[in-house]
Structure formats: C-alpha cells, structure tokens
C-alpha cells in the first residue's frame, strides 16, 4: 500500500512538530531575544515621540538619535555574524546584554543630546550582537521559514504591547524596560547552543547540489532587497506619530491606531502565509510592495484622520507581508543560517538610510 503524501493541515502540523522537536529550548529563547532585540526598531514611533516630549529633542535630533541606535544594531549584527561560527554564542549574547544594559543604564543619568547620541549607538551595538545570534538560531533550525513566520506572528503582540505601555512611562521607565528585558535572558543562556550544531548527513545531502554555488549570491540579493524595503519602513515608521501630531490629529486616536494597527500584523502574517502557499513568493510580494508604497504616498498631500487610519493599517498589514516573503526567500537560499545573522544589519541600515533621506543631517 502506497502512503499518500501529506498536504494542507496535516503537512503544516508535521512541520510544526519537526520544528519544536528539533530544539524547543533554543527556539523559545531565540524568539524572546528577537522580540527584545528589535524592541527599539518596532517601537520607534513612541520612543521618538518620547525623545521629543520628555527630553526636548528636535525632530532632526530624534532622527539622528534613532539612526545611531539602529546604526549600532547594524554594526553589532555584522560583528556577530563575522564571529558567530568561531566564537561561543553564549559569550556573544552575554557581551551584547552587557553593552545594551550598560548603555541604557547610562541613559538614565545622561540626558543631553550629544551624550545620548553615542549611548544609543552603544545600546544598539549590544542589541545587534544579541539579536544576530537569535536570528542565526532561527536560520539553523530544521524549518527556518516556519521559524521566521513564528517570529513575525509574535511581533504583532510585542509591537502592540510596546505601543500600549511605553507611552505611559517616563523616559527612564522606557530605559528600565529595556534593561530588565535584556537581563532576563541571563538565566536561560544555557538554552543557546555554544556552537552551531553539526549538520546531519540528510541535511548535507540536501544542501549540496549543482546550484549550491549560486546560493550565497541569492542570499545576498535577499538581504539587499530587505535593506531596500526597510528604507521605506525607516522613513515612515520613525516619524509617523510625530507627523500625525504635527498635523493636529487627535493624540488619543493616534495612540489607539498604532496599537490596533500593530495587531493588524497578525492578519497580515496569516494572509501572507496562505497566499505564499498558493501563489508562491514573487507575485504576492510585488503586489504588497506596490500597495505599501501607495499607502505611504497618500500622506504626501497632507495628513488627516481618515488618511492616517488607512495609511497606518495598510502599512502594518503589508510590512509583515514583505517580511514573510523576503525571509521565506532567504530561508530557501541559506540552509546553514550563515546569512540569517545579517538580517538585523540589513533592516537597521535600511531604516537609517530612510531617516537620512527624510531628514538629511
């Protein structure tokens, strides 16, 4: 009797079972780490507003401070990616935690612009090292595309939580949240494998084929595409709350919309996964990018409440769309997870360029 191949829900359940059984401890701590490590990137609208309202920075100064934070994220991720296969990963994470906690702690005391500028770079650098290891764990999992989807699905909750909680806190309160979240990783460092797990014979045979030589190039192309996408995200997401408030949009409406639009990412992740299973990655990605650009472009002629609502909800829905497709593509070309550690670098660098284009230094 010939066993029929599994499809649909049965196949999806098998994939989830394989992912969890592979290394559930490593996957769990990596998921927590990416949510913490990307905390500034996804929470930048409310953090930028806090820098303006609580520290008195100008919008141009906010762009520079945010750029230094995300620049540090990129630099830290690049350094971690260079050494991640030769250096104990637990040590990399520990160094990242130390730098991020130290810099955020010093921000409690120093509030002048020049000092904060460099402290945010240091905080971002530590966060980049920390996050790169987590992304590498996802990249080396048995089902990397599924692991990325789990991460993106979880982002909707963490982003909504940041949008709800951070505006209620003082600037020092925001820094304390980041410090505590980083330090909470320390008891679970043992869940991270010190070095990459050895490749099984099946995995080696699967990844060694005639197209193997082209895969590094394709992985770099995926990372470059992610960089380009995050230029748009950086320009929009850093300043959207400030721009809405400057246009006399109701502050309570702005706050609520950012929370609910973040949860809208859940729907985006689900729809993107279903569409990719049916139509592949390319066509839905192109449509998502075009629609995302339209949602951003509608604000070029002025911001009012209906436009703000439509733009933010469209942006959050399709932000996850593009991440699902681009990270899924990277997973297809990066079987060993060697390039996954560069993801925070591509995203952070793209956001910096977006901020520079919007507010040149």
Short mmCIF file of C-alpha atoms in Angstrom, two decimals:
data_model
loop_
_atom_site.label_atom_id
_atom_site.label_comp_id
_atom_site.label_asym_id
_atom_site.label_seq_id
_atom_site.Cartn_x
_atom_site.Cartn_y
_atom_site.Cartn_z
CA UNK A 1 0.00 0.00 0.00
CA UNK A 2 1.42 3.35 -1.11
CA UNK A 3 1.27 6.05 1.55
CA UNK A 4 -0.21 9.28 0.23
CA UNK A 5 1.91 12.39 0.80
CA UNK A 6 0.55 14.73 3.44
CA UNK A 7 -0.90 18.07 2.40
CA UNK A 8 -2.71 21.02 3.96
CA UNK A 9 -3.22 20.96 7.71
CA UNK A 10 -1.59 17.55 8.16
CA UNK A 11 1.60 18.76 6.46
CA UNK A 12 1.58 22.00 8.46
CA UNK A 13 1.23 20.08 11.73
CA UNK A 14 4.13 17.85 10.76
CA UNK A 15 6.26 20.92 10.06
CA UNK A 16 5.40 22.47 13.43
CA UNK A 17 6.13 19.17 15.20
CA UNK A 18 9.51 18.89 13.49
CA UNK A 19 10.40 22.49 14.37
CA UNK A 20 9.51 22.13 18.05
CA UNK A 21 11.16 18.72 18.45
CA UNK A 22 14.35 19.99 16.81
CA UNK A 23 15.34 22.26 19.73
CA UNK A 24 12.41 23.81 21.58
CA UNK A 25 14.58 25.44 24.23
CA UNK A 26 16.80 27.17 21.70
CA UNK A 27 13.78 28.24 19.65
CA UNK A 28 11.99 29.64 22.71
CA UNK A 29 14.89 31.75 23.96
CA UNK A 30 15.69 32.89 20.40
CA UNK A 31 12.09 34.04 19.99
CA UNK A 32 12.28 36.03 23.22
CA UNK A 33 15.61 37.52 22.15
CA UNK A 34 14.41 38.77 18.76
CA UNK A 35 11.38 40.43 20.38
CA UNK A 36 13.65 42.20 22.88
CA UNK A 37 16.44 42.92 20.40
CA UNK A 38 14.09 44.52 17.91
CA UNK A 39 12.31 46.45 20.68
CA UNK A 40 13.61 49.85 19.57
CA UNK A 41 13.08 49.14 15.86
CA UNK A 42 9.39 48.23 16.21
CA UNK A 43 8.68 50.74 18.99
CA UNK A 44 10.45 53.68 17.35
CA UNK A 45 7.28 55.82 16.81
CA UNK A 46 6.51 56.11 20.53
CA UNK A 47 10.20 56.23 21.51
CA UNK A 48 10.81 59.07 19.04
CA UNK A 49 7.84 60.97 20.47
CA UNK A 50 9.20 60.41 23.99
CA UNK A 51 12.57 61.87 23.00
CA UNK A 52 10.78 64.97 21.72
CA UNK A 53 8.25 65.43 24.53
CA UNK A 54 10.30 64.21 27.51
CA UNK A 55 13.86 65.22 26.58
CA UNK A 56 13.12 68.19 24.32
CA UNK A 57 14.95 66.92 21.24
CA UNK A 58 14.02 68.36 17.84
CA UNK A 59 12.74 66.11 15.05
CA UNK A 60 16.10 66.30 13.30
CA UNK A 61 17.88 65.32 16.53
CA UNK A 62 15.43 62.45 17.02
CA UNK A 63 16.27 61.20 13.54
CA UNK A 64 19.97 61.26 14.39
CA UNK A 65 19.50 59.51 17.75
CA UNK A 66 17.28 56.84 16.20
CA UNK A 67 19.77 56.49 13.37
CA UNK A 68 22.62 55.95 15.82
CA UNK A 69 20.59 53.32 17.69
CA UNK A 70 19.75 51.44 14.50
CA UNK A 71 23.27 52.01 13.17
CA UNK A 72 24.56 50.31 16.28
CA UNK A 73 22.10 47.47 15.67
CA UNK A 74 23.55 47.01 12.18
CA UNK A 75 27.18 47.24 13.31
CA UNK A 76 26.66 44.83 16.20
CA UNK A 77 24.89 42.32 13.95
CA UNK A 78 27.70 42.47 11.37
CA UNK A 79 30.38 41.89 14.02
CA UNK A 80 28.40 39.00 15.50
CA UNK A 81 27.84 37.48 12.05
CA UNK A 82 31.59 37.56 11.37
CA UNK A 83 32.46 35.60 14.52
CA UNK A 84 29.31 33.58 15.15
CA UNK A 85 30.69 30.29 13.81
CA UNK A 86 34.07 30.66 15.55
CA UNK A 87 33.14 32.15 18.92
CA UNK A 88 31.00 30.81 21.74
CA UNK A 89 27.48 32.09 21.03
CA UNK A 90 26.64 32.36 24.71
CA UNK A 91 29.60 34.71 25.13
CA UNK A 92 28.41 36.82 22.18
CA UNK A 93 24.96 37.11 23.76
CA UNK A 94 26.46 37.93 27.17
CA UNK A 95 28.59 40.73 25.67
CA UNK A 96 25.53 42.06 23.85
CA UNK A 97 23.47 42.06 27.04
CA UNK A 98 26.25 43.81 28.96
CA UNK A 99 26.64 46.58 26.37
CA UNK A 100 22.90 47.13 25.91
CA UNK A 101 22.15 47.17 29.64
CA UNK A 102 25.15 49.42 30.37
CA UNK A 103 24.22 51.96 27.68
CA UNK A 104 20.56 52.05 28.68
CA UNK A 105 21.62 52.42 32.31
CA UNK A 106 23.84 55.39 31.48
CA UNK A 107 20.93 56.95 29.59
CA UNK A 108 19.14 57.12 32.95
CA UNK A 109 21.77 59.63 34.11
CA UNK A 110 22.83 61.47 30.94
CA UNK A 111 20.06 63.22 29.02
CA UNK A 112 21.95 65.77 26.92
CA UNK A 113 21.76 65.23 23.18
CA UNK A 114 25.47 64.66 22.45
CA UNK A 115 25.86 62.01 25.15
CA UNK A 116 22.58 60.25 24.37
CA UNK A 117 23.59 60.09 20.70
CA UNK A 118 26.61 57.89 21.42
CA UNK A 119 24.95 55.92 24.21
CA UNK A 120 22.18 54.92 21.80
CA UNK A 121 24.82 53.67 19.35
CA UNK A 122 26.35 51.54 22.13
CA UNK A 123 22.91 50.24 23.13
CA UNK A 124 22.15 49.39 19.52
CA UNK A 125 25.52 47.67 19.08
CA UNK A 126 24.86 45.39 22.03
CA UNK A 127 21.34 44.74 20.81
CA UNK A 128 22.66 43.89 17.34
CA UNK A 129 25.05 41.25 18.69
CA UNK A 130 22.27 39.82 20.85
CA UNK A 131 19.71 39.75 18.03
CA UNK A 132 22.09 38.32 15.41
CA UNK A 133 22.59 35.18 17.49
CA UNK A 134 18.83 34.75 17.84
CA UNK A 135 18.34 35.11 14.08
CA UNK A 136 21.11 32.56 13.48
CA UNK A 137 19.25 30.10 15.72
CA UNK A 138 16.17 30.52 13.52
CA UNK A 139 18.27 30.18 10.38
CA UNK A 140 19.82 26.89 11.51
CA UNK A 141 16.53 25.37 12.63
CA UNK A 142 15.09 22.43 10.73
CA UNK A 143 12.26 24.63 9.35
CA UNK A 144 13.74 28.15 9.09
CA UNK A 145 10.88 29.67 7.05
CA UNK A 146 8.39 28.43 9.65
CA UNK A 147 10.58 29.79 12.46
CA UNK A 148 10.63 33.22 10.77
CA UNK A 149 6.83 33.13 10.46
CA UNK A 150 6.55 32.33 14.17
CA UNK A 151 8.79 35.32 14.91
CA UNK A 152 6.73 37.67 12.71
CA UNK A 153 3.48 36.42 14.22
CA UNK A 154 4.85 37.14 17.71
CA UNK A 155 5.95 40.62 16.66
CA UNK A 156 2.32 41.68 16.34
CA UNK A 157 1.78 41.12 20.07
CA UNK A 158 5.09 42.62 21.22
CA UNK A 159 4.65 45.67 18.99
CA UNK A 160 1.10 46.27 20.22
CA UNK A 161 2.32 45.86 23.81
CA UNK A 162 5.04 48.46 23.26
CA UNK A 163 2.59 50.90 21.66
CA UNK A 164 0.27 50.50 24.65
CA UNK A 165 2.75 50.52 27.55
CA UNK A 166 5.70 52.73 26.56
CA UNK A 167 3.69 55.98 26.12
CA UNK A 168 2.53 55.63 29.74
CA UNK A 169 6.10 55.57 31.06
CA UNK A 170 8.69 58.24 31.75
CA UNK A 171 11.84 58.25 29.61
CA UNK A 172 13.69 56.49 32.41
CA UNK A 173 10.85 54.00 32.66
CA UNK A 174 11.30 53.13 28.98
CA UNK A 175 15.02 52.60 29.51
CA UNK A 176 14.33 50.39 32.53
CA UNK A 177 12.01 48.19 30.46
CA UNK A 178 14.82 47.53 28.00
CA UNK A 179 17.37 46.90 30.78
CA UNK A 180 15.16 44.38 32.57
CA UNK A 181 14.18 42.58 29.36
CA UNK A 182 17.83 42.12 28.39
CA UNK A 183 18.85 40.93 31.86
CA UNK A 184 16.02 38.38 31.97
CA UNK A 185 17.87 36.45 29.27
CA UNK A 186 20.80 35.61 31.57
CA UNK A 187 19.20 32.65 33.45
CA UNK A 188 18.42 31.00 30.10
CA UNK A 189 21.79 31.40 28.37
CA UNK A 190 22.26 27.65 28.73
CA UNK A 191 19.41 27.09 26.27
CA UNK A 192 21.57 28.56 23.49
CA UNK A 193 23.98 26.11 21.88
CA UNK A 194 27.56 27.34 22.28
CA UNK A 195 28.47 26.49 18.70
CA UNK A 196 26.46 25.55 15.59
CA UNK A 197 25.06 22.07 15.83
CA UNK A 198 26.71 19.55 13.48
CA UNK A 199 24.98 19.08 10.15
CA UNK A 200 23.28 15.71 9.72
CA UNK A 201 24.00 13.56 6.68
CA UNK A 202 20.49 14.21 5.33
CA UNK A 203 20.91 17.94 5.65
CA UNK A 204 24.29 17.87 3.96
CA UNK A 205 22.99 15.89 1.02
CA UNK A 206 20.01 18.21 0.70
CA UNK A 207 22.13 21.36 0.61
CA UNK A 208 24.92 20.03 -1.63
CA UNK A 209 23.65 20.20 -5.18
CA UNK A 210 24.56 21.71 -8.51
CA UNK A 211 23.00 25.07 -7.62
CA UNK A 212 24.82 25.36 -4.32
CA UNK A 213 27.43 27.78 -5.67
CA UNK A 214 24.74 30.34 -6.55
CA UNK A 215 23.03 30.27 -3.19
CA UNK A 216 25.39 32.72 -1.41
CA UNK A 217 24.76 35.28 -4.15
CA UNK A 218 21.00 34.78 -3.90
CA UNK A 219 21.15 35.12 -0.11
CA UNK A 220 22.96 38.46 -0.50
CA UNK A 221 20.33 39.54 -3.04
CA UNK A 222 17.61 38.75 -0.47
CA UNK A 223 19.44 40.77 2.18
CA UNK A 224 19.81 43.68 -0.24
CA UNK A 225 16.09 43.54 -1.02
CA UNK A 226 15.34 43.62 2.72
CA UNK A 227 17.65 46.64 3.06
CA UNK A 228 15.75 48.47 0.28
CA UNK A 229 12.38 47.65 1.84
CA UNK A 230 13.48 48.97 5.23
CA UNK A 231 14.49 52.31 3.71
CA UNK A 232 10.77 52.92 3.22
CA UNK A 233 9.95 51.50 6.64
CA UNK A 234 12.57 53.68 8.36
CA UNK A 235 11.36 56.91 6.79
CA UNK A 236 7.72 56.16 7.56
CA UNK A 237 7.77 54.35 10.89
CA UNK A 238 10.19 56.68 12.70
CA UNK A 239 8.18 59.83 12.06
CA UNK A 240 4.56 58.73 11.56
CA UNK A 241 3.41 59.57 15.10
CA UNK A 242 5.25 62.90 15.14
CA UNK A 243 3.89 63.78 11.68
CA UNK A 244 0.33 62.94 12.70
CA UNK A 245 0.58 65.02 15.88
CA UNK A 246 2.11 67.94 13.95
CA UNK A 247 -0.95 67.83 11.66
CA UNK A 248 -3.23 68.28 14.70
CA UNK A 249 -4.53 64.72 14.57
CA UNK A 250 -6.26 63.66 17.80
CA UNK A 251 -3.43 62.32 20.06
CA UNK A 252 -5.67 59.66 21.61
CA UNK A 253 -6.69 58.46 18.15
CA UNK A 254 -3.04 58.29 17.07
CA UNK A 255 -2.13 56.20 20.13
CA UNK A 256 -5.05 53.79 19.70
CA UNK A 257 -4.48 53.41 15.96
CA UNK A 258 -0.82 52.46 16.50
CA UNK A 259 -1.85 49.75 18.97
CA UNK A 260 -4.60 48.23 16.81
CA UNK A 261 -2.60 48.57 13.61
CA UNK A 262 0.16 46.56 15.27
CA UNK A 263 -2.32 43.76 15.95
CA UNK A 264 -3.33 44.03 12.30
CA UNK A 265 0.04 42.44 11.60
CA UNK A 266 -1.43 39.14 12.83
CA UNK A 267 -3.85 39.17 9.93
CA UNK A 268 -1.06 40.15 7.56
CA UNK A 269 1.10 37.23 8.66
CA UNK A 270 -1.77 34.75 8.24
CA UNK A 271 -2.83 36.04 4.82
CA UNK A 272 0.77 36.20 3.60
CA UNK A 273 1.39 32.59 4.60
CA UNK A 274 -1.79 31.37 2.90
CA UNK A 275 -1.05 33.31 -0.30
CA UNK A 276 2.56 32.12 -0.44
CA UNK A 277 1.40 28.51 -0.14
CA UNK A 278 -0.96 29.01 -3.09
CA UNK A 279 0.80 31.50 -5.38
CA UNK A 280 4.45 31.32 -4.35
CA UNK A 281 6.52 34.26 -3.13
CA UNK A 282 7.10 36.59 -6.07
CA UNK A 283 3.67 37.77 -7.22
CA UNK A 284 2.21 38.46 -3.74
CA UNK A 285 5.44 40.27 -2.78
CA UNK A 286 5.28 42.61 -5.79
CA UNK A 287 1.62 43.43 -5.11
CA UNK A 288 2.36 44.01 -1.41
CA UNK A 289 5.26 46.37 -2.17
CA UNK A 290 3.18 48.39 -4.64
CA UNK A 291 0.24 48.68 -2.22
CA UNK A 292 2.57 49.55 0.66
CA UNK A 293 4.12 52.37 -1.38
CA UNK A 294 0.63 53.65 -2.21
CA UNK A 295 -0.31 53.68 1.48
CA UNK A 296 2.77 55.76 2.29
CA UNK A 297 2.36 58.05 -0.72
CA UNK A 298 -1.17 59.10 0.17
CA UNK A 299 0.26 61.14 3.07
CA UNK A 300 2.37 63.26 0.72
CA UNK A 301 -0.63 65.54 0.13
CA UNK A 302 -1.39 66.15 3.80
CA UNK A 303 -2.43 64.11 6.83
CA UNK A 304 -5.97 63.93 8.17
CA UNK A 305 -7.61 61.29 10.32
CA UNK A 306 -9.09 59.12 7.51
CA UNK A 307 -5.80 59.15 5.60
CA UNK A 308 -3.85 58.39 8.77
CA UNK A 309 -6.09 55.43 9.59
CA UNK A 310 -5.91 53.96 6.09
CA UNK A 311 -2.17 54.52 5.75
CA UNK A 312 -1.13 53.04 9.10
CA UNK A 313 -3.35 49.97 8.83
CA UNK A 314 -2.22 49.32 5.26
CA UNK A 315 1.42 49.82 6.21
CA UNK A 316 1.33 47.41 9.17
CA UNK A 317 -0.60 44.77 7.25
CA UNK A 318 1.86 44.82 4.34
CA UNK A 319 5.03 45.29 6.42
CA UNK A 320 4.52 41.74 7.66
CA UNK A 321 3.62 40.63 4.12
CA UNK A 322 7.00 41.71 2.79
CA UNK A 323 8.88 40.25 5.78
CA UNK A 324 7.18 36.86 5.34
CA UNK A 325 8.07 36.67 1.65
CA UNK A 326 11.60 38.07 1.90
CA UNK A 327 12.60 35.99 4.92
CA UNK A 328 10.99 32.94 3.32
CA UNK A 329 13.12 33.52 0.24
CA UNK A 330 16.25 33.89 2.37
CA UNK A 331 15.45 30.60 4.12
CA UNK A 332 15.39 28.87 0.72
CA UNK A 333 18.93 30.02 -0.09
CA UNK A 334 20.53 30.00 3.38
CA UNK A 335 20.37 26.39 4.54
CA UNK A 336 23.08 26.77 7.16
CA UNK A 337 21.81 30.02 8.67
CA UNK A 338 25.10 31.75 7.83
CA UNK A 339 23.32 34.81 6.42
CA UNK A 340 20.44 34.99 8.90
CA UNK A 341 22.67 36.81 11.38
CA UNK A 342 22.96 39.67 8.87
CA UNK A 343 19.19 40.29 8.91
CA UNK A 344 19.28 42.87 11.75
CA UNK A 345 22.11 44.65 9.90
CA UNK A 346 20.11 44.90 6.66
CA UNK A 347 17.00 46.08 8.50
CA UNK A 348 18.77 48.59 10.73
CA UNK A 349 20.86 50.01 7.90
CA UNK A 350 17.76 50.41 5.72
CA UNK A 351 15.99 52.32 8.46
CA UNK A 352 18.97 54.67 8.87
CA UNK A 353 19.02 55.48 5.16
CA UNK A 354 15.27 56.12 5.24
CA UNK A 355 15.65 58.56 8.11
CA UNK A 356 18.55 60.35 6.39
CA UNK A 357 16.57 60.73 3.17
CA UNK A 358 13.63 62.19 5.08
CA UNK A 359 15.71 64.47 7.35
CA UNK A 360 19.21 64.96 5.87
CA UNK A 361 21.83 65.63 8.56
#
